Amino acid sequence: MTNDSPYAELLGQLNRIHRLETVAQLVGWDEQVNLPPDSADLRAEQHAVLAETIHAAATDPKLGAWLARLEAADAGLTADQRVVVAEARRDYDRATKLPADFVREKAAQSSIGYHAWAQARAQDDFASYAPVLEKNLELAQREAAYLGLGGRAYDYMLDKHDPGMSAAVISRLFAELKAELVPLVRQITSSPVQAKRELLRGFPVAGQQAFLREVTEQLGFNYRRGRIDVSLHPFCSGNGADIRMTTRFNADEPLDSLFSAIHETGHGLYEQGLPLAQHATALGRAAGMGVHESQSRLWENQVGRSRAFWRFFEPRFRAQFAAQTQDVSSDELYLAVNAVEPTLIRVDADEVTYNLHIILRFEIEQRLFAGTLAVRDLPAAWNAAARELLGLTPDSDRAGVLQDVHWSDGAFGYFPSYCLGNMLAAQLWYAVKAQRPALEEEFARGDFSGLLHWLHENVHALGKRYDALELSRRVTGGELSPQALLRYLRERYLPLYCA
Ligand code: ZN
């Protein structure tokens, strides 16, 4: 088609929307990394104006007219163009059903909610946060109703993060996982073998920064199109042209900053691997948060906690921290990297018990949306679930219901993506190892390019063509399922703890 064709016009508008979205992301990044303490009100207003501007661009009637012309001329479109048009149609239809006032209100509320959460968490004050959560739930229900999905609001929230997902599909996957994971956790944690993470104390932050920079560069992160900073809650935002990652430092938890950085690097590598020229369309966008988390979790866990990884990096770690590691044996270091211990805090959890934290949140979110759990009863429900699933009772709401940022900005339905990502990561791991049997020998030499290349070809280059369920079938040859994850956890942890 020629340059002034409706397809070119569509691309021009999608580019404009995308550029505005990247500005909003940058403002959000700055909010969590740099914002002065009393500047939150202005930031909420900035978010609202940006959201309103993006919504106006996304609902421009010209966009609808171009889409209608392209759909009428469907036969003249290439397969790639059809993917772009179908996704643009889905976004356009959703955006036009939302009133501008609602979009503005929700954006401001997200920002207000974030700061209310941060304060409530600092002061362990759930009561001050409860009205924010009630408001966020009401906005989520209203959003679903605008889209004609009243009564299915939770499915809509899940689908927003992971296209094609529903509570029914996730319930089935999680039930299968839980049935085998709970006994596996019991088996590992009742072992006399115990990791001694307390051996790792007093690691200067500057050294940690230097080491994680070395690691993340070696994994393939391009710092000419990205950076890493510090925030309360590690995250990754932006796109392949400008990735913003964060981590956080604690002198007595050097593995925490390192693995947070590797996790965010996995997200960054995915974004940097998406087709750069197509960032504004479905061809250059991430497939969904489950697939995104499969990338971060694969680099963090399957790669970063492997023997082969540490064969290469242990000498470098010791060179950076000679005094701190002189009394730590290689086996002790490796066991600390793979410590398994139920904890109350999800982001501190090991990869075995981590999934139980997600199941807890999924069960609670379903009850909140079904109206069978009131916000005021959340702390008690959370603590009961923690007791049942983790065998631990939070001694404060900070260690319970207030620990996560997600609900504060209305991101209900996001948590399951982490666990779906863990499942997909394990399936991808076995798929790549079948095709590259010497993969771990490559890691031991410090060469991670073979894995990155494979992920690039099989996941990154596909953009948003396939959802997590379809991607699993095409790339791993099997349905998305917890079985590969369970196999991987047994293969990694039983020899360490139960040999
Ligand atoms: Zn992540």
Coordinates of C-alpha atoms and ligand atoms in Angstrom, one line a residue:
M1 CA 0.0 0.0 0.0
T2 CA 1.2 3.6 -0.7
N3 CA 2.2 6.1 1.9
D4 CA -1.1 7.9 2.2
S5 CA -3.0 4.7 2.4
P6 CA -5.3 4.1 5.4
Y7 CA -2.7 1.6 6.6
A8 CA 0.0 4.3 6.6
E9 CA -2.4 6.7 8.3
L10 CA -3.1 4.1 10.9
L11 CA 0.6 3.5 11.6
G12 CA 1.1 7.2 12.0
Q13 CA -1.6 7.5 14.6
L14 CA -0.4 4.3 16.4
N15 CA 3.1 5.8 16.5
R16 CA 1.7 9.0 18.0
I17 CA -0.2 7.0 20.7
H18 CA 2.9 5.0 21.4
R19 CA 5.2 8.0 21.9
L20 CA 2.7 9.5 24.3
E21 CA 2.5 6.2 26.2
T22 CA 6.3 6.2 26.5
V23 CA 6.2 9.7 28.0
A24 CA 3.6 8.5 30.5
Q25 CA 5.9 5.6 31.4
L26 CA 8.8 7.9 31.9
V27 CA 6.8 10.1 34.2
G28 CA 5.8 7.0 36.1
W29 CA 9.4 5.8 36.3
D30 CA 10.5 9.2 37.6
E31 CA 7.7 9.1 40.2
Q32 CA 9.2 5.9 41.7
V33 CA 12.8 6.8 41.4
N34 CA 13.2 10.6 41.8
L35 CA 10.0 12.3 43.1
P36 CA 10.5 14.7 46.0
P37 CA 8.2 13.8 48.9
D38 CA 5.8 16.6 48.6
S39 CA 5.4 16.6 44.8
A40 CA 2.9 13.8 44.6
D41 CA -0.2 15.9 44.0
L42 CA 1.2 17.5 40.9
R43 CA 2.3 14.1 39.7
A44 CA -1.2 12.8 40.0
E45 CA -2.5 15.7 37.9
Q46 CA 0.3 15.2 35.3
H47 CA -0.8 11.5 35.0
A48 CA -4.4 12.5 34.6
V49 CA -3.6 15.0 31.8
L50 CA -1.4 12.5 30.0
A51 CA -4.0 9.7 30.3
E52 CA -6.6 12.1 28.9
T53 CA -4.4 13.1 26.0
I54 CA -3.6 9.4 25.2
H55 CA -7.2 8.5 25.4
A56 CA -8.2 11.3 23.0
A57 CA -5.6 10.1 20.5
A58 CA -6.7 6.5 20.9
T59 CA -10.4 7.3 20.3
D60 CA -9.9 9.7 17.4
P61 CA -12.8 9.0 15.0
K62 CA -10.3 9.1 12.1
L63 CA -8.7 6.0 13.6
G64 CA -12.1 4.2 13.5
A65 CA -12.6 5.3 9.8
W66 CA -9.2 4.0 8.8
L67 CA -9.8 0.7 10.6
A68 CA -13.2 0.3 8.9
R69 CA -11.6 0.9 5.4
L70 CA -8.8 -1.6 6.1
E71 CA -11.2 -4.2 7.4
A72 CA -13.4 -3.8 4.3
A73 CA -10.2 -4.3 2.1
D74 CA -9.0 -7.2 4.2
A75 CA -8.0 -9.3 1.1
G76 CA -5.4 -6.6 0.2
L77 CA -3.6 -6.9 3.6
T78 CA -0.6 -9.0 4.4
A79 CA -0.7 -11.4 7.3
D80 CA 1.4 -9.0 9.4
Q81 CA -0.9 -6.1 8.5
R82 CA -3.9 -8.2 9.6
V83 CA -2.3 -8.7 13.0
V84 CA -1.7 -5.0 13.4
V85 CA -5.3 -4.1 12.3
A86 CA -6.9 -6.7 14.6
E87 CA -5.0 -5.5 17.6
A88 CA -5.6 -1.8 16.8
R89 CA -9.4 -2.6 16.5
R90 CA -9.4 -4.3 19.9
D91 CA -7.7 -1.3 21.5
Y92 CA -9.9 1.2 19.7
D93 CA -13.1 -0.6 20.6
R94 CA -12.1 -0.7 24.3
A95 CA -10.9 2.9 24.4
T96 CA -14.0 4.3 22.8
K97 CA -16.2 2.6 25.3
L98 CA -14.5 4.4 28.2
P99 CA -15.6 8.0 28.9
A100 CA -12.8 10.5 29.0
D101 CA -13.8 11.6 32.6
F102 CA -13.4 8.0 33.7
V103 CA -10.0 7.6 32.2
R104 CA -8.8 10.9 33.8
E105 CA -10.3 9.9 37.2
K106 CA -8.6 6.4 37.1
A107 CA -5.2 7.8 36.2
A108 CA -5.2 10.3 39.0
Q109 CA -6.5 7.7 41.4
S110 CA -3.7 5.3 40.4
S111 CA -1.1 7.9 41.4
I112 CA -3.0 8.9 44.6
G113 CA -3.4 5.2 45.5
Y114 CA 0.3 4.5 45.1
H115 CA 1.3 7.3 47.5
A116 CA -1.5 6.3 50.0
W117 CA -0.2 2.7 49.9
A118 CA 3.4 3.7 50.4
Q119 CA 2.4 5.8 53.5
A120 CA 0.0 3.1 54.8
R121 CA 2.8 0.5 54.4
A122 CA 5.4 2.7 56.2
Q123 CA 3.0 3.2 59.1
D124 CA 1.4 -0.2 59.1
D125 CA -2.0 1.4 58.8
F126 CA -4.4 -0.6 56.7
A127 CA -7.4 1.5 57.8
S128 CA -6.1 4.5 56.0
Y129 CA -5.6 2.5 52.8
A130 CA -9.0 0.6 52.8
P131 CA -10.9 3.5 51.2
V132 CA -8.3 3.6 48.3
L133 CA -8.8 -0.1 47.7
E134 CA -12.6 0.2 47.8
K135 CA -12.4 3.0 45.3
N136 CA -10.0 1.0 43.0
L137 CA -12.3 -2.0 43.1
E138 CA -15.2 0.2 42.2
L139 CA -13.3 1.7 39.3
A140 CA -12.4 -1.8 38.0
Q141 CA -16.0 -2.9 38.2
R142 CA -17.1 0.3 36.4
E143 CA -14.5 -0.2 33.7
A144 CA -15.7 -3.7 33.0
A145 CA -19.3 -2.5 32.9
Y146 CA -18.4 0.2 30.4
L147 CA -17.0 -2.5 28.2
G148 CA -20.1 -4.6 28.5
L149 CA -18.3 -7.1 30.8
G150 CA -20.3 -6.3 34.0
G151 CA -20.3 -9.5 36.1
R152 CA -17.1 -10.6 34.5
A153 CA -14.8 -7.9 35.8
Y154 CA -12.2 -10.2 37.2
D155 CA -11.9 -12.1 33.9
Y156 CA -11.5 -8.7 32.2
M157 CA -8.7 -7.7 34.6
L158 CA -6.9 -11.0 33.9
D159 CA -7.3 -10.6 30.2
K160 CA -6.0 -7.1 30.3
H161 CA -2.6 -8.4 31.5
D162 CA -2.7 -11.7 29.7
P163 CA -4.9 -11.8 26.6
G164 CA -7.0 -14.9 26.5
M165 CA -6.7 -15.8 30.2
S166 CA -9.7 -16.3 32.5
A167 CA -10.2 -17.2 36.1
A168 CA -11.4 -20.7 35.0
V169 CA -8.2 -21.5 33.1
I170 CA -6.0 -20.2 35.9
S171 CA -8.0 -22.0 38.6
R172 CA -7.4 -25.3 36.8
L173 CA -3.7 -24.6 36.4
F174 CA -3.2 -23.4 39.9
A175 CA -5.1 -26.3 41.4
E176 CA -2.9 -28.8 39.6
L177 CA 0.2 -26.9 40.7
K178 CA -0.9 -26.6 44.4
A179 CA -1.6 -30.3 44.7
E180 CA 2.0 -31.2 44.0
L181 CA 3.8 -28.1 45.2
V182 CA 2.5 -28.1 48.8
P183 CA 4.0 -31.6 49.5
L184 CA 7.2 -30.6 47.6
V185 CA 7.7 -27.5 49.8
R186 CA 7.1 -29.7 52.9
Q187 CA 9.7 -32.2 51.7
I188 CA 12.3 -29.5 51.1
T189 CA 11.8 -27.5 54.2
S190 CA 11.8 -30.5 56.5
S191 CA 15.3 -31.4 55.2
P192 CA 18.2 -31.1 57.7
V193 CA 20.1 -29.2 55.0
Q194 CA 19.6 -25.5 55.6
A195 CA 21.0 -22.6 53.6
K196 CA 23.0 -20.1 55.6
R197 CA 22.2 -16.7 54.0
E198 CA 23.4 -15.0 57.2
L199 CA 26.9 -15.8 56.0
L200 CA 26.6 -13.1 53.4
R201 CA 26.8 -9.8 55.4
G202 CA 28.4 -6.4 54.9
F203 CA 28.5 -6.1 51.1
P204 CA 29.2 -2.5 50.2
V205 CA 26.6 -1.1 47.9
A206 CA 29.2 0.3 45.4
G207 CA 30.6 -3.3 45.0
Q208 CA 27.1 -4.7 44.5
Q209 CA 26.4 -2.1 41.9
A210 CA 29.6 -2.9 40.0
F211 CA 28.9 -6.7 40.2
L212 CA 25.3 -6.5 39.0
R213 CA 26.4 -4.2 36.1
E214 CA 29.0 -6.8 35.1
V215 CA 26.4 -9.6 35.3
T216 CA 23.6 -7.9 33.4
E217 CA 26.0 -6.7 30.6
Q218 CA 27.3 -10.3 30.3
L219 CA 23.7 -11.6 30.0
G220 CA 23.3 -9.2 27.0
F221 CA 21.5 -6.1 28.3
N222 CA 22.3 -3.1 26.1
Y223 CA 23.1 -0.1 28.4
R224 CA 23.2 2.2 25.5
R225 CA 19.4 1.8 25.3
G226 CA 18.6 1.4 29.0
R227 CA 19.7 2.1 32.6
I228 CA 19.3 0.8 36.1
D229 CA 18.4 2.9 39.2
V230 CA 17.1 2.4 42.7
S231 CA 13.5 2.3 43.8
L232 CA 11.4 1.0 46.8
H233 CA 10.0 -1.8 44.6
P234 CA 12.2 -3.1 41.7
F235 CA 10.5 -2.8 38.3
C236 CA 11.2 -2.4 34.6
S237 CA 9.4 0.0 32.3
G238 CA 9.9 1.6 28.9
N239 CA 10.5 -0.2 25.6
G240 CA 13.5 -1.5 23.6
A241 CA 14.6 2.0 22.7
D242 CA 14.8 3.2 26.3
I243 CA 14.5 0.6 29.1
R244 CA 14.4 1.8 32.7
M245 CA 15.1 -0.9 35.3
T246 CA 15.4 -0.6 39.0
T247 CA 16.7 -2.6 41.9
R248 CA 17.3 -1.9 45.6
F249 CA 20.3 -2.4 47.9
N250 CA 20.9 -3.9 51.3
A251 CA 24.4 -4.5 52.5
D252 CA 23.3 -7.7 54.2
E253 CA 21.3 -9.1 51.3
P254 CA 23.6 -8.9 48.3
L255 CA 21.7 -11.6 46.5
D256 CA 18.5 -9.7 46.8
S257 CA 19.8 -6.7 44.7
L258 CA 21.5 -9.1 42.3
F259 CA 18.5 -11.3 41.6
S260 CA 16.2 -8.3 41.4
A261 CA 18.5 -6.9 38.7
I262 CA 18.7 -10.2 36.8
H263 CA 14.9 -10.5 36.9
E264 CA 14.4 -6.9 35.6
T265 CA 17.1 -7.6 33.0
G266 CA 15.0 -10.5 31.7
H267 CA 12.2 -8.0 31.2
G268 CA 14.6 -5.6 29.6
L269 CA 16.1 -8.2 27.2
Y270 CA 12.6 -9.1 26.1
E271 CA 11.7 -5.4 25.3
Q272 CA 15.1 -4.9 23.6
G273 CA 14.5 -8.0 21.5
L274 CA 11.0 -6.9 20.3
P275 CA 11.2 -5.6 16.7
L276 CA 12.3 -2.0 17.3
A277 CA 10.7 -0.5 14.1
Q278 CA 7.3 -2.1 15.2
H279 CA 7.1 -0.9 18.8
A280 CA 3.9 1.0 18.1
T281 CA 2.0 -2.0 16.8
A282 CA 1.2 -5.6 17.8
L283 CA 4.2 -6.8 15.8
G284 CA 6.6 -5.1 18.2
R285 CA 4.8 -5.4 21.5
A286 CA 5.0 -7.9 24.4
A287 CA 2.6 -10.8 24.2
G288 CA 1.3 -10.2 27.7
M289 CA 2.6 -10.1 31.3
G290 CA 2.7 -13.9 31.7
V291 CA 5.1 -14.1 28.7
H292 CA 7.0 -11.1 30.1
E293 CA 7.4 -12.8 33.4
S294 CA 8.5 -16.0 31.7
Q295 CA 11.4 -14.0 30.4
S296 CA 12.3 -12.4 33.7
R297 CA 11.9 -15.6 35.7
L298 CA 13.8 -17.7 33.3
W299 CA 16.9 -15.4 33.5
E300 CA 16.5 -15.0 37.2
N301 CA 16.0 -18.7 38.1
Q302 CA 16.8 -21.2 35.5
V303 CA 19.9 -19.2 34.5
G304 CA 20.9 -17.1 37.5
R305 CA 20.5 -19.9 40.1
S306 CA 22.2 -22.6 38.0
R307 CA 25.5 -24.2 38.8
A308 CA 26.8 -23.3 35.4
F309 CA 26.1 -19.6 35.9
W310 CA 28.0 -19.6 39.2
R311 CA 30.9 -21.5 37.7
F312 CA 31.5 -18.5 35.6
F313 CA 30.5 -15.7 38.1
E314 CA 31.7 -17.1 41.4
P315 CA 35.4 -16.2 40.9
R316 CA 34.2 -12.7 39.9
F317 CA 31.9 -12.4 42.9
R318 CA 34.8 -13.4 45.2
A319 CA 37.2 -11.0 43.4
Q320 CA 34.7 -8.1 44.1
F321 CA 34.0 -9.2 47.7
A322 CA 37.2 -10.9 48.9
A323 CA 36.8 -10.1 52.6
Q324 CA 33.1 -10.8 52.7
T325 CA 33.4 -14.3 51.1
Q326 CA 36.6 -15.6 52.5
D327 CA 34.9 -17.8 55.0
V328 CA 32.1 -18.9 52.7
S329 CA 32.6 -22.2 50.8
S330 CA 31.4 -22.7 47.2
D331 CA 28.8 -25.1 48.4
E332 CA 27.6 -22.6 51.0
L333 CA 27.4 -19.9 48.4
Y334 CA 25.4 -22.1 46.0
L335 CA 23.0 -23.2 48.7
A336 CA 22.5 -19.5 49.7
V337 CA 21.6 -18.7 46.1
N338 CA 19.1 -21.6 46.2
A339 CA 17.8 -21.1 49.7
V340 CA 14.3 -22.4 50.2
E341 CA 12.4 -21.1 53.2
P342 CA 8.8 -20.0 53.5
T343 CA 8.7 -16.2 54.1
L344 CA 5.8 -13.8 54.5
I345 CA 7.0 -11.4 51.8
R346 CA 6.5 -12.4 48.2
V347 CA 9.3 -10.4 46.7
D348 CA 11.8 -12.1 49.1
A349 CA 10.4 -15.6 48.4
D350 CA 12.5 -18.3 46.9
E351 CA 11.3 -19.8 43.6
V352 CA 9.7 -22.9 45.2
T353 CA 7.4 -21.2 47.7
Y354 CA 6.9 -18.1 45.5
N355 CA 4.1 -19.8 43.7
L356 CA 2.1 -20.2 46.9
H357 CA 2.2 -16.4 47.4
I358 CA 0.6 -16.1 43.9
I359 CA -2.1 -18.7 44.6
L360 CA -2.9 -16.8 47.9
R361 CA -3.4 -13.5 46.0
F362 CA -5.4 -15.2 43.2
E363 CA -7.8 -16.7 45.6
I364 CA -8.3 -13.4 47.5
E365 CA -8.8 -11.4 44.3
Q366 CA -11.5 -13.8 43.1
R367 CA -13.4 -13.3 46.4
L368 CA -13.0 -9.5 46.3
F369 CA -14.5 -9.4 42.8
A370 CA -17.2 -11.9 43.6
G371 CA -18.2 -9.7 46.5
T372 CA -17.8 -12.5 49.0
L373 CA -14.9 -10.7 50.8
A374 CA -15.2 -7.1 51.9
V375 CA -12.1 -4.8 51.9
R376 CA -12.4 -4.3 55.7
D377 CA -12.1 -8.1 56.2
L378 CA -9.0 -8.3 53.9
P379 CA -6.3 -8.4 56.6
A380 CA -7.9 -11.3 58.5
A381 CA -8.5 -13.2 55.2
W382 CA -4.9 -12.6 54.1
N383 CA -3.5 -13.8 57.4
A384 CA -5.7 -16.9 57.4
A385 CA -4.5 -17.7 53.8
A386 CA -0.9 -17.2 54.7
R387 CA -1.3 -19.6 57.6
E388 CA -2.9 -22.2 55.4
L389 CA -0.5 -21.9 52.4
L390 CA 2.8 -20.8 54.0
G391 CA 2.4 -22.0 57.5
L392 CA 3.2 -18.5 58.7
T393 CA 1.0 -15.7 60.3
P394 CA 1.9 -12.1 59.6
D395 CA 2.6 -10.1 62.8
S396 CA 1.6 -6.9 61.0
D397 CA -0.3 -5.9 57.9
R398 CA 3.0 -4.6 56.5
A399 CA 4.1 -8.2 56.4
G400 CA 0.6 -9.2 55.1
V401 CA -1.9 -7.4 53.0
L402 CA 0.0 -4.1 52.7
Q403 CA 3.2 -5.6 51.3
D404 CA 2.4 -5.3 47.5
V405 CA 2.2 -2.2 45.4
H406 CA -0.1 -3.7 42.7
W407 CA -3.6 -3.1 44.0
S408 CA -2.7 0.5 45.0
D409 CA -2.8 1.6 41.3
G410 CA -5.6 -0.7 40.4
A411 CA -3.6 -3.6 38.9
F412 CA -5.9 -6.4 40.0
G413 CA -5.4 -9.6 38.0
Y414 CA -1.7 -9.0 37.6
F415 CA -0.4 -11.5 40.2
P416 CA -1.3 -14.7 38.3
S417 CA 1.0 -13.5 35.5
Y418 CA 4.0 -14.3 37.7
C419 CA 3.0 -17.9 38.2
L420 CA 2.0 -18.4 34.6
G421 CA 5.4 -16.9 33.7
N422 CA 7.1 -19.5 36.0
M423 CA 5.2 -22.3 34.2
L424 CA 6.1 -21.0 30.8
A425 CA 9.7 -20.3 31.8
A426 CA 10.2 -24.0 32.8
Q427 CA 8.6 -25.1 29.5
L428 CA 10.8 -22.8 27.5
W429 CA 13.8 -24.0 29.5
Y430 CA 13.3 -27.7 28.5
A431 CA 12.6 -26.7 24.9
V432 CA 15.8 -24.7 24.5
K433 CA 17.9 -27.4 26.3
A434 CA 16.5 -30.0 23.9
Q435 CA 17.7 -28.0 21.0
R436 CA 21.0 -26.8 22.6
P437 CA 22.2 -29.6 24.8
A438 CA 25.5 -27.8 25.6
L439 CA 23.6 -24.7 26.9
E440 CA 24.9 -24.9 30.4
E441 CA 28.5 -25.5 29.2
E442 CA 28.1 -22.2 27.4
F443 CA 26.9 -20.5 30.6
A444 CA 30.0 -21.9 32.4
R445 CA 32.1 -20.1 29.9
G446 CA 30.2 -16.9 30.4
D447 CA 28.4 -17.2 27.1
F448 CA 24.7 -16.4 27.3
S449 CA 24.3 -15.4 23.7
G450 CA 23.0 -18.8 22.5
L451 CA 20.1 -18.6 25.0
L452 CA 19.4 -15.0 24.1
H453 CA 19.4 -15.7 20.4
W454 CA 17.0 -18.7 20.9
L455 CA 14.6 -16.6 23.0
H456 CA 14.9 -13.8 20.4
E457 CA 13.9 -16.1 17.6
N458 CA 11.2 -18.1 19.4
V459 CA 9.6 -15.4 21.6
H460 CA 10.8 -11.9 21.2
A461 CA 10.6 -11.6 17.4
L462 CA 7.0 -12.8 17.5
G463 CA 5.7 -9.7 19.3
K464 CA 2.1 -10.0 20.2
R465 CA 1.1 -12.4 17.5
Y466 CA 0.3 -15.2 20.0
D467 CA -1.1 -15.2 23.5
A468 CA 0.7 -17.2 26.3
L469 CA -1.5 -20.4 25.6
E470 CA -0.7 -20.3 21.9
L471 CA 2.9 -19.4 22.3
S472 CA 3.3 -22.4 24.6
R473 CA 1.9 -24.7 22.0
R474 CA 4.0 -23.3 19.1
V475 CA 7.3 -23.0 20.9
T476 CA 7.3 -25.8 23.5
G477 CA 5.0 -28.2 21.7
G478 CA 2.8 -28.5 24.7
E479 CA -0.1 -26.9 26.5
L480 CA 0.7 -24.4 29.2
S481 CA 0.8 -26.5 32.3
P482 CA 2.5 -26.7 35.8
Q483 CA 4.2 -30.0 35.0
A484 CA 7.5 -28.6 33.5
L485 CA 7.8 -26.2 36.5
L486 CA 7.3 -29.0 39.0
R487 CA 9.8 -31.2 37.2
Y488 CA 12.3 -28.3 37.1
L489 CA 11.9 -27.6 40.9
R490 CA 12.3 -31.2 41.7
E491 CA 15.4 -31.5 39.6
R492 CA 17.0 -28.4 41.0
Y493 CA 16.1 -28.6 44.7
L494 CA 15.7 -32.3 45.6
P495 CA 19.4 -33.1 45.0
L496 CA 20.4 -30.1 47.1
Y497 CA 18.1 -30.7 50.0
C498 CA 16.9 -34.3 49.9
A499 CA 19.8 -36.3 48.3
Ligands
ZN1 ZN 8.7 -9.2 36.7

